[in-house]
mmCIF file of C-alpha atoms and ligand atoms in Angstrom:
data_model
loop_
_atom_site.group_PDB
_atom_site.id
_atom_site.type_symbol
_atom_site.label_atom_id
_atom_site.label_comp_id
_atom_site.label_asym_id
_atom_site.label_seq_id
_atom_site.Cartn_x
_atom_site.Cartn_y
_atom_site.Cartn_z
ATOM 1 C CA MET A 1 0.000 0.000 0.000
ATOM 2 C CA ILE A 2 1.345 3.403 -0.955
ATOM 3 C CA CYS A 3 1.993 5.838 1.897
ATOM 4 C CA PRO A 4 -0.803 8.430 2.278
ATOM 5 C CA VAL A 5 1.713 11.323 2.243
ATOM 6 C CA ILE A 6 3.230 10.259 -1.093
ATOM 7 C CA ASN A 7 -0.197 9.474 -2.515
ATOM 8 C CA LEU A 8 -1.536 12.950 -1.720
ATOM 9 C CA ALA A 9 1.677 14.641 -2.916
ATOM 10 C CA GLN A 10 1.279 12.864 -6.267
ATOM 11 C CA GLN A 11 -2.361 13.875 -6.585
ATOM 12 C CA LEU A 12 -1.357 17.502 -5.975
ATOM 13 C CA ILE A 13 1.550 17.403 -8.447
ATOM 14 C CA LYS A 14 -0.810 16.072 -11.152
ATOM 15 C CA ARG A 15 -2.691 19.385 -11.034
ATOM 16 C CA PRO A 16 -0.671 21.916 -13.083
ATOM 17 C CA SER A 17 -1.268 24.830 -10.706
ATOM 18 C CA LEU A 18 0.939 27.466 -12.313
ATOM 19 C CA SER A 19 0.944 30.502 -10.067
ATOM 20 C CA PRO A 20 -1.514 32.057 -9.262
ATOM 21 C CA TYR A 21 -3.890 29.259 -10.384
ATOM 22 C CA ASP A 22 -4.870 26.464 -8.035
ATOM 23 C CA GLU A 23 -6.341 23.919 -10.507
ATOM 24 C CA GLY A 24 -8.263 21.987 -7.855
ATOM 25 C CA CYS A 25 -5.441 21.389 -5.378
ATOM 26 C CA GLN A 26 -7.199 23.209 -2.562
ATOM 27 C CA GLN A 27 -10.467 21.354 -3.129
ATOM 28 C CA LEU A 28 -8.578 18.114 -2.615
ATOM 29 C CA ILE A 29 -7.123 19.377 0.684
ATOM 30 C CA ILE A 30 -10.413 20.940 1.808
ATOM 31 C CA ARG A 31 -12.310 17.658 1.363
ATOM 32 C CA ARG A 32 -9.741 15.864 3.509
ATOM 33 C CA LEU A 33 -9.876 18.510 6.246
ATOM 34 C CA GLN A 34 -13.683 18.694 6.239
ATOM 35 C CA SER A 35 -13.940 14.979 6.802
ATOM 36 C CA ILE A 36 -11.927 15.307 10.036
ATOM 37 C CA GLY A 37 -14.036 18.166 11.384
ATOM 38 C CA PHE A 38 -12.386 21.338 10.081
ATOM 39 C CA SER A 39 -14.517 24.380 9.273
ATOM 40 C CA ILE A 40 -13.577 25.984 5.959
ATOM 41 C CA GLU A 41 -13.688 29.589 4.829
ATOM 42 C CA ASN A 42 -12.814 30.316 1.199
ATOM 43 C CA LEU A 43 -11.144 33.712 0.812
ATOM 44 C CA ASN A 44 -10.615 34.152 -2.922
ATOM 45 C CA PHE A 45 -9.329 37.419 -4.361
ATOM 46 C CA GLY A 46 -9.028 38.056 -8.116
ATOM 47 C CA ASN A 47 -7.720 34.889 -9.744
ATOM 48 C CA THR A 48 -6.156 33.694 -6.487
ATOM 49 C CA GLN A 49 -7.690 30.996 -4.325
ATOM 50 C CA ASN A 50 -7.080 30.948 -0.598
ATOM 51 C CA PHE A 51 -8.694 29.194 2.293
ATOM 52 C CA TRP A 52 -8.648 29.393 6.057
ATOM 53 C CA ALA A 53 -9.590 26.222 7.928
ATOM 54 C CA TRP A 54 -9.797 25.591 11.659
ATOM 55 C CA ARG A 55 -10.641 22.927 14.198
ATOM 56 C CA GLY A 56 -11.029 23.516 17.944
ATOM 57 C CA LYS A 57 -10.645 26.795 19.771
ATOM 58 C CA GLY A 58 -8.126 28.714 21.833
ATOM 59 C CA LYS A 59 -4.397 28.954 21.315
ATOM 60 C CA THR A 60 -3.873 28.674 17.572
ATOM 61 C CA LEU A 61 -1.260 26.854 15.516
ATOM 62 C CA VAL A 62 -1.504 27.616 11.797
ATOM 63 C CA LEU A 63 0.002 25.325 9.178
ATOM 64 C CA SER A 64 0.677 27.481 6.161
ATOM 65 C CA GLY A 65 1.622 26.847 2.557
ATOM 66 C CA HIS A 66 0.959 27.414 -1.116
ATOM 67 C CA THR A 67 -0.529 25.225 -3.839
ATOM 68 C CA ASP A 68 0.898 27.231 -6.766
ATOM 69 C CA VAL A 69 4.118 26.302 -8.524
ATOM 70 C CA VAL A 70 6.554 28.026 -10.868
ATOM 71 C CA PRO A 71 6.519 27.072 -14.591
ATOM 72 C CA ALA A 72 8.199 23.821 -15.634
ATOM 73 C CA GLY A 73 10.775 25.589 -17.812
ATOM 74 C CA ASP A 74 12.163 23.601 -20.748
ATOM 75 C CA GLU A 75 9.963 20.479 -20.635
ATOM 76 C CA LYS A 76 12.323 18.582 -22.947
ATOM 77 C CA ARG A 77 14.950 18.685 -20.210
ATOM 78 C CA TRP A 78 12.669 16.866 -17.739
ATOM 79 C CA HIS A 79 13.361 13.112 -17.646
ATOM 80 C CA ASN A 80 9.672 12.670 -16.961
ATOM 81 C CA PRO A 81 6.776 15.101 -17.672
ATOM 82 C CA PRO A 82 6.714 17.703 -14.830
ATOM 83 C CA PHE A 83 3.048 17.173 -13.987
ATOM 84 C CA SER A 84 3.127 13.355 -14.146
ATOM 85 C CA PRO A 85 4.720 12.490 -10.812
ATOM 86 C CA ILE A 86 6.917 9.406 -10.704
ATOM 87 C CA ILE A 87 8.984 7.693 -8.009
ATOM 88 C CA ARG A 88 12.371 6.438 -9.133
ATOM 89 C CA ASN A 89 14.856 4.934 -6.650
ATOM 90 C CA GLY A 90 12.860 6.341 -3.754
ATOM 91 C CA ILE A 91 12.830 9.885 -5.180
ATOM 92 C CA LEU A 92 9.560 11.585 -6.089
ATOM 93 C CA TYR A 93 9.895 13.751 -9.216
ATOM 94 C CA GLY A 94 7.532 16.492 -10.418
ATOM 95 C CA ARG A 95 7.042 20.257 -10.392
ATOM 96 C CA GLY A 96 6.178 21.235 -6.827
ATOM 97 C CA ALA A 97 7.486 17.999 -5.248
ATOM 98 C CA ALA A 98 9.765 20.047 -2.964
ATOM 99 C CA ASP A 99 8.198 23.522 -3.253
ATOM 100 C CA MET A 100 5.788 22.774 -1.737
ATOM 101 C CA LYS A 101 3.195 20.142 -2.556
ATOM 102 C CA GLY A 102 5.207 17.520 -0.692
ATOM 103 C CA SER A 103 5.022 19.573 2.501
ATOM 104 C CA LEU A 104 1.298 20.225 2.016
ATOM 105 C CA ALA A 105 0.669 16.487 1.796
ATOM 106 C CA ALA A 106 2.847 15.957 4.893
ATOM 107 C CA MET A 107 0.831 18.612 6.781
ATOM 108 C CA VAL A 108 -2.580 17.217 5.831
ATOM 109 C CA VAL A 109 -1.634 13.664 6.816
ATOM 110 C CA ALA A 110 -0.052 14.938 10.055
ATOM 111 C CA ALA A 111 -3.337 16.704 10.890
ATOM 112 C CA GLU A 112 -5.323 13.545 10.084
ATOM 113 C CA ARG A 113 -3.166 11.391 12.337
ATOM 114 C CA PHE A 114 -3.212 13.979 15.119
ATOM 115 C CA VAL A 115 -7.002 14.317 15.042
ATOM 116 C CA ALA A 116 -7.453 10.530 14.938
ATOM 117 C CA ALA A 117 -5.264 10.173 18.041
ATOM 118 C CA ARG A 118 -6.646 13.226 19.888
ATOM 119 C CA PRO A 119 -10.152 14.041 18.631
ATOM 120 C CA THR A 120 -10.706 16.387 21.590
ATOM 121 C CA HIS A 121 -7.364 18.183 21.411
ATOM 122 C CA SER A 122 -6.868 21.478 23.185
ATOM 123 C CA GLY A 123 -6.318 24.719 21.248
ATOM 124 C CA ARG A 124 -7.080 25.382 17.604
ATOM 125 C CA LEU A 125 -5.368 23.790 14.626
ATOM 126 C CA ALA A 126 -5.682 25.922 11.482
ATOM 127 C CA PHE A 127 -4.598 25.930 7.849
ATOM 128 C CA LEU A 128 -3.868 29.025 5.778
ATOM 129 C CA ILE A 129 -3.357 27.967 2.162
ATOM 130 C CA THR A 130 -2.884 30.224 -0.862
ATOM 131 C CA SER A 131 -2.325 29.857 -4.621
ATOM 132 C CA ASP A 132 -0.378 33.119 -4.929
ATOM 133 C CA GLU A 133 3.029 32.770 -3.313
ATOM 134 C CA GLU A 134 5.293 32.257 -6.311
ATOM 135 C CA SER A 135 4.207 35.148 -8.523
ATOM 136 C CA HIS A 136 2.993 38.474 -7.152
ATOM 137 C CA ALA A 137 1.908 37.431 -3.666
ATOM 138 C CA THR A 138 -0.603 40.275 -3.752
ATOM 139 C CA HIS A 139 -3.896 38.375 -3.461
ATOM 140 C CA GLY A 140 -2.754 35.533 -1.276
ATOM 141 C CA THR A 141 -1.616 35.301 2.334
ATOM 142 C CA VAL A 142 -1.344 39.089 2.626
ATOM 143 C CA LYS A 143 -5.094 39.453 1.948
ATOM 144 C CA VAL A 144 -6.102 36.569 4.183
ATOM 145 C CA VAL A 145 -4.076 38.094 7.023
ATOM 146 C CA GLU A 146 -5.876 41.414 6.446
ATOM 147 C CA VAL A 147 -9.234 39.673 6.820
ATOM 148 C CA LEU A 148 -8.140 37.781 9.930
ATOM 149 C CA MET A 149 -6.668 40.868 11.584
ATOM 150 C CA ALA A 150 -9.781 42.941 10.807
ATOM 151 C CA ARG A 151 -11.827 40.546 12.937
ATOM 152 C CA ASN A 152 -9.160 40.224 15.657
ATOM 153 C CA GLU A 153 -8.304 36.592 15.041
ATOM 154 C CA ARG A 154 -5.324 35.589 17.140
ATOM 155 C CA VAL A 155 -2.562 33.316 15.913
ATOM 156 C CA GLU A 156 0.139 32.270 18.356
ATOM 157 C CA TYR A 157 2.157 29.897 16.190
ATOM 158 C CA CYS A 158 2.677 29.532 12.464
ATOM 159 C CA LEU A 159 4.539 26.638 10.862
ATOM 160 C CA ILE A 160 5.326 27.067 7.159
ATOM 161 C CA GLY A 161 6.279 24.145 4.925
ATOM 162 C CA GLU A 162 8.753 25.999 2.691
ATOM 163 C CA PRO A 163 11.742 23.821 1.763
ATOM 164 C CA SER A 164 14.228 24.906 4.437
ATOM 165 C CA SER A 165 16.596 21.920 4.563
ATOM 166 C CA THR A 166 20.040 21.702 2.941
ATOM 167 C CA TYR A 167 21.515 18.184 3.257
ATOM 168 C CA ARG A 168 19.242 16.371 5.681
ATOM 169 C CA ILE A 169 15.638 16.928 6.595
ATOM 170 C CA GLY A 170 15.509 19.508 9.384
ATOM 171 C CA ASP A 171 19.217 20.437 9.328
ATOM 172 C CA VAL A 172 18.102 24.017 8.682
ATOM 173 C CA VAL A 173 14.982 25.645 10.066
ATOM 174 C CA LYS A 174 14.102 29.220 9.108
ATOM 175 C CA ASN A 175 13.112 31.323 12.095
ATOM 176 C CA GLY A 176 12.928 34.615 10.256
ATOM 177 C CA ARG A 177 13.614 36.363 7.012
ATOM 178 C CA ARG A 178 15.383 39.543 6.019
ATOM 179 C CA GLY A 179 13.383 42.503 4.783
ATOM 180 C CA SER A 180 13.396 43.515 1.122
ATOM 181 C CA LEU A 181 13.264 47.123 -0.091
ATOM 182 C CA ASN A 182 13.259 48.067 -3.787
ATOM 183 C CA ALA A 183 14.052 51.417 -5.403
ATOM 184 C CA ASN A 184 13.241 52.570 -8.942
ATOM 185 C CA MET A 185 15.146 55.760 -9.626
ATOM 186 C CA HIS A 186 15.537 58.172 -12.532
ATOM 187 C CA ILE A 187 18.406 60.671 -12.705
ATOM 188 C CA TYR A 188 17.772 63.547 -15.082
ATOM 189 C CA GLY A 189 20.138 65.634 -17.249
ATOM 190 C CA VAL A 190 19.929 67.544 -20.507
ATOM 191 C CA GLN A 191 20.202 65.764 -23.844
ATOM 192 C CA GLY A 192 22.724 67.051 -26.387
ATOM 193 C CA HIS A 193 25.497 66.403 -28.910
ATOM 194 C CA ILE A 194 28.432 64.602 -27.354
ATOM 195 C CA ALA A 195 30.839 67.081 -29.006
ATOM 196 C CA TYR A 196 29.083 69.999 -27.286
ATOM 197 C CA PRO A 197 28.981 68.873 -23.634
ATOM 198 C CA HIS A 198 28.774 72.459 -22.401
ATOM 199 C CA LEU A 199 25.321 72.620 -23.988
ATOM 200 C CA ALA A 200 24.157 69.407 -22.297
ATOM 201 C CA ASP A 201 24.208 67.817 -18.852
ATOM 202 C CA ASN A 202 25.189 64.164 -18.668
ATOM 203 C CA PRO A 203 23.142 62.162 -16.115
ATOM 204 C CA ILE A 204 25.525 59.188 -16.440
ATOM 205 C CA HIS A 205 28.412 61.290 -15.174
ATOM 206 C CA HIS A 206 26.298 62.468 -12.246
ATOM 207 C CA ALA A 207 25.093 58.965 -11.418
ATOM 208 C CA ILE A 208 28.374 57.048 -11.369
ATOM 209 C CA PRO A 209 30.083 58.757 -8.398
ATOM 210 C CA ALA A 210 26.861 58.732 -6.355
ATOM 211 C CA LEU A 211 26.162 55.053 -7.084
ATOM 212 C CA ASN A 212 29.779 54.243 -6.376
ATOM 213 C CA GLU A 213 29.450 55.727 -2.900
ATOM 214 C CA LEU A 214 26.130 53.916 -2.421
ATOM 215 C CA MET A 215 27.848 50.612 -3.242
ATOM 216 C CA SER A 216 30.652 51.253 -0.759
ATOM 217 C CA ILE A 217 28.421 51.827 2.279
ATOM 218 C CA LYS A 218 28.751 49.266 5.055
ATOM 219 C CA TRP A 219 25.259 49.261 6.545
ATOM 220 C CA ASP A 220 25.722 46.983 9.529
ATOM 221 C CA ASP A 221 27.671 43.933 10.675
ATOM 222 C CA GLY A 222 24.682 41.617 10.772
ATOM 223 C CA ASN A 223 24.092 39.578 13.907
ATOM 224 C CA THR A 224 23.406 36.033 14.988
ATOM 225 C CA CYS A 225 20.098 36.048 13.129
ATOM 226 C CA CYS A 226 20.776 37.996 9.989
ATOM 227 C CA SER A 227 23.660 38.292 7.572
ATOM 228 C CA PRO A 228 24.782 41.921 7.024
ATOM 229 C CA THR A 229 22.488 44.234 5.091
ATOM 230 C CA ASN A 230 23.274 44.082 1.397
ATOM 231 C CA MET A 231 22.487 46.425 -1.485
ATOM 232 C CA GLN A 232 22.560 45.206 -5.072
ATOM 233 C CA ILE A 233 21.952 47.175 -8.257
ATOM 234 C CA SER A 234 19.775 45.085 -10.540
ATOM 235 C CA ASN A 235 19.507 47.329 -13.588
ATOM 236 C CA ILE A 236 20.981 50.500 -15.116
ATOM 237 C CA GLN A 237 19.806 52.017 -18.381
ATOM 238 C CA ALA A 238 20.685 55.199 -20.205
ATOM 239 C CA GLY A 239 21.218 56.356 -23.759
ATOM 240 C CA THR A 240 19.787 55.352 -27.087
ATOM 241 C CA GLY A 241 22.770 53.437 -28.415
ATOM 242 C CA ALA A 242 23.949 56.392 -30.513
ATOM 243 C CA ASN A 243 27.656 57.228 -30.015
ATOM 244 C CA ASN A 244 27.174 60.955 -30.411
ATOM 245 C CA MET A 245 24.375 61.575 -27.918
ATOM 246 C CA ILE A 246 24.379 62.647 -24.299
ATOM 247 C CA PRO A 247 21.158 61.145 -22.938
ATOM 248 C CA SER A 248 18.593 63.049 -20.914
ATOM 249 C CA LYS A 249 17.976 60.351 -18.335
ATOM 250 C CA LEU A 250 19.522 57.411 -16.494
ATOM 251 C CA SER A 251 17.288 54.813 -14.838
ATOM 252 C CA VAL A 252 18.536 52.528 -12.110
ATOM 253 C CA GLN A 253 16.931 49.851 -9.938
ATOM 254 C CA PHE A 254 18.395 48.579 -6.700
ATOM 255 C CA ASN A 255 17.365 46.368 -3.796
ATOM 256 C CA PHE A 256 18.227 46.123 -0.117
ATOM 257 C CA ARG A 257 18.048 42.920 1.916
ATOM 258 C CA PHE A 258 18.108 44.115 5.505
ATOM 259 C CA GLY A 259 17.953 42.754 9.004
ATOM 260 C CA LEU A 260 16.345 43.929 12.218
ATOM 261 C CA ALA A 261 19.166 46.388 12.960
ATOM 262 C CA LEU A 262 17.742 48.686 10.257
ATOM 263 C CA THR A 263 14.338 49.857 9.092
ATOM 264 C CA ASP A 264 13.212 50.763 5.610
ATOM 265 C CA ALA A 265 12.745 54.372 6.804
ATOM 266 C CA LEU A 266 16.376 54.609 7.962
ATOM 267 C CA ILE A 267 17.668 53.199 4.683
ATOM 268 C CA LYS A 268 15.583 55.631 2.609
ATOM 269 C CA LYS A 269 16.731 58.590 4.695
ATOM 270 C CA ARG A 270 20.397 57.734 4.331
ATOM 271 C CA VAL A 271 20.158 57.055 0.581
ATOM 272 C CA GLU A 272 18.283 60.269 -0.117
ATOM 273 C CA ALA A 273 20.788 62.290 1.956
ATOM 274 C CA LEU A 274 23.579 60.807 -0.147
ATOM 275 C CA PHE A 275 21.860 61.776 -3.416
ATOM 276 C CA ALA A 276 21.238 65.266 -2.064
ATOM 277 C CA ARG A 277 24.967 65.684 -1.363
ATOM 278 C CA TYR A 278 25.688 64.836 -5.004
ATOM 279 C CA ARG A 279 23.023 67.362 -6.029
ATOM 280 C CA LEU A 280 21.326 64.850 -8.279
ATOM 281 C CA ASN A 281 18.198 65.892 -10.125
ATOM 282 C CA TYR A 282 16.242 62.713 -9.586
ATOM 283 C CA SER A 283 12.985 61.016 -8.736
ATOM 284 C CA ILE A 284 12.708 57.805 -6.769
ATOM 285 C CA LYS A 285 9.941 55.313 -6.030
ATOM 286 C CA TRP A 286 10.410 52.947 -3.125
ATOM 287 C CA TYR A 287 8.621 49.634 -2.745
ATOM 288 C CA LEU A 288 8.856 47.642 0.482
ATOM 289 C CA SER A 289 8.197 44.002 -0.391
ATOM 290 C CA GLY A 290 8.721 42.654 3.103
ATOM 291 C CA LYS A 291 9.692 43.748 6.596
ATOM 292 C CA PRO A 292 12.219 41.606 8.446
ATOM 293 C CA PHE A 293 10.917 39.263 11.126
ATOM 294 C CA LEU A 294 12.509 36.903 13.603
ATOM 295 C CA THR A 295 11.350 34.343 16.157
ATOM 296 C CA THR A 296 14.393 33.886 18.392
ATOM 297 C CA HIS A 297 12.816 31.553 20.947
ATOM 298 C CA GLY A 298 9.507 30.326 22.315
ATOM 299 C CA ALA A 299 7.260 27.280 22.363
ATOM 300 C CA LEU A 300 7.156 26.913 18.564
ATOM 301 C CA VAL A 301 10.939 26.991 18.121
ATOM 302 C CA ASP A 302 11.277 24.517 21.011
ATOM 303 C CA ALA A 303 8.667 22.176 19.489
ATOM 304 C CA VAL A 304 10.310 22.271 16.051
ATOM 305 C CA VAL A 305 13.809 21.656 17.439
ATOM 306 C CA ASN A 306 12.448 18.783 19.545
ATOM 307 C CA ALA A 307 10.707 17.178 16.546
ATOM 308 C CA VAL A 308 13.804 17.403 14.336
ATOM 309 C CA GLN A 309 16.038 16.019 17.093
ATOM 310 C CA HIS A 310 13.614 13.176 17.661
ATOM 311 C CA TYR A 311 13.342 12.032 14.035
ATOM 312 C CA SER A 312 16.560 13.218 12.363
ATOM 313 C CA GLU A 313 18.809 12.930 15.417
ATOM 314 C CA LEU A 314 20.376 16.286 14.676
ATOM 315 C CA THR A 315 19.972 19.770 16.115
ATOM 316 C CA PRO A 316 18.744 22.171 13.454
ATOM 317 C CA GLN A 317 20.489 25.409 12.616
ATOM 318 C CA LEU A 318 18.148 28.380 12.983
ATOM 319 C CA LEU A 319 18.704 30.697 10.003
ATOM 320 C CA SER A 320 16.993 33.661 8.371
ATOM 321 C CA THR A 321 18.794 33.466 5.007
ATOM 322 C CA GLY A 322 17.169 33.310 1.585
ATOM 323 C CA GLY A 323 14.444 35.355 -0.059
ATOM 324 C CA THR A 324 11.217 36.584 1.454
ATOM 325 C CA SER A 325 8.402 34.188 2.350
ATOM 326 C CA ASP A 326 4.736 34.468 3.272
ATOM 327 C CA GLY A 327 5.921 34.375 6.889
ATOM 328 C CA ARG A 328 6.428 38.151 6.566
ATOM 329 C CA PHE A 329 2.634 38.603 6.456
ATOM 330 C CA ILE A 330 1.729 36.187 9.234
ATOM 331 C CA ALA A 331 4.436 37.650 11.506
ATOM 332 C CA GLN A 332 2.425 40.907 11.378
ATOM 333 C CA MET A 333 -0.220 39.135 13.477
ATOM 334 C CA GLY A 334 2.292 38.794 16.298
ATOM 335 C CA ALA A 335 2.687 35.078 15.673
ATOM 336 C CA GLN A 336 5.840 33.087 16.232
ATOM 337 C CA VAL A 337 6.799 31.927 12.723
ATOM 338 C CA VAL A 338 9.046 28.997 11.801
ATOM 339 C CA GLU A 339 9.644 27.309 8.453
ATOM 340 C CA LEU A 340 10.458 23.609 8.232
ATOM 341 C CA GLY A 341 10.367 21.715 4.965
ATOM 342 C CA PRO A 342 12.276 19.366 2.653
ATOM 343 C CA MET A 343 15.604 19.899 0.888
ATOM 344 C CA ASN A 344 15.690 22.900 -1.413
ATOM 345 C CA ALA A 345 18.444 21.773 -3.824
ATOM 346 C CA THR A 346 16.101 21.305 -6.817
ATOM 347 C CA ILE A 347 13.359 23.877 -6.220
ATOM 348 C CA HIS A 348 12.333 25.884 -9.299
ATOM 349 C CA LYS A 349 14.691 23.706 -11.417
ATOM 350 C CA VAL A 350 13.984 21.076 -14.078
ATOM 351 C CA ASN A 351 13.586 17.593 -12.574
ATOM 352 C CA GLU A 352 12.496 19.021 -9.211
ATOM 353 C CA CYS A 353 12.420 16.156 -6.733
ATOM 354 C CA VAL A 354 12.209 15.140 -3.111
ATOM 355 C CA ASN A 355 13.197 12.016 -1.235
ATOM 356 C CA ALA A 356 9.927 10.142 -0.567
ATOM 357 C CA ALA A 357 11.160 8.896 2.815
ATOM 358 C CA ASP A 358 11.944 12.516 3.764
ATOM 359 C CA LEU A 359 8.311 13.492 3.189
ATOM 360 C CA GLN A 360 7.164 10.680 5.464
ATOM 361 C CA LEU A 361 9.643 11.835 8.106
ATOM 362 C CA LEU A 362 8.520 15.433 7.654
ATOM 363 C CA SER A 363 4.906 14.425 8.239
ATOM 364 C CA ARG A 364 5.914 12.724 11.515
ATOM 365 C CA MET A 365 7.821 15.845 12.544
ATOM 366 C CA TYR A 366 4.793 18.037 11.808
ATOM 367 C CA GLN A 367 2.592 15.717 13.849
ATOM 368 C CA ARG A 368 4.995 15.840 16.796
ATOM 369 C CA ILE A 369 5.071 19.659 16.602
ATOM 370 C CA ILE A 370 1.255 19.802 16.633
ATOM 371 C CA GLU A 371 1.110 17.387 19.568
ATOM 372 C CA GLN A 372 3.510 19.481 21.626
ATOM 373 C CA LEU A 373 1.578 22.709 21.079
ATOM 374 C CA LEU A 374 -2.026 21.498 21.150
ATOM 375 C CA SER A 375 -2.190 18.589 23.567
HETATM 376 ZN ZN1 ZN B 401 7.514 27.826 -1.899
#
């Protein structure tokens, strides 16, 4: 008999839920949760499907994840079609196997086993599932959190199934994420003939020294939780390609990944003071895509560490590296947030895969975490 975790993971992978479309994945999960006594609230926005499900009342542990996946990429390079899951040598292949349909299956089965063993558990077990994590993340968890906060729902603990592990299941657990701040900037000059520079004003010449100083700033040293704040320029554009033209404008985009030692307001202030010193004629639009958050200690961290030690016989490293995650939204509710999931070596790649035995282990870990918090 095939393991229920692997079986459900395969059923989810078969549904080509390219972000932000769900393609029936959530209905599959909802039916399973309803049959063990969960109440369901669909919270769809635009073309994004989300649901909030809960069982019991009181102190709340939310299991959170996404049903959407990134595109398959070059399908010819997959050994097996990306949406036809297959197990070869104990490895489950398919788009979403690791990010994160495998974890969703592990969570659902963990909830089923927990409820079967403790039908009158204390506290509230909840699910917050979205189909918009991989693309814009505008109509997904962020909106659900808005709804929940508007009616004063409390969430104490949130466990996210994002693939956090490096070499062995649970060797890395994410207990926070850095913030992400984007800037889109235009630096203006006066267009003219390159042989008559006195009649023009070259924005490239103004930009280079200012950007050079921006690149040389040491923002902070980082700390135990976060690596040092880092700024990267992602794009610079100016000119038309003509050799004899001074352009009228230079456009530049840059991004900050920052820890708790800084705020987006402090970064903006310092950057704008720098540009003022260089007397740049510029406009800038800032976009904060996530505030930093960190859960240094508490019952959730303890429960996760205990579960990993129990099943993997190793003590996980607590890290806040990597990109942003939906944890940034749930952390706004004051919840402790921890991410524990499978190995991330193949996520978003062709031939994405996960060790089937790891998913079974992960499901046991999830169950042990739930038991510790809601028994
Ligand atoms: Zn993911």
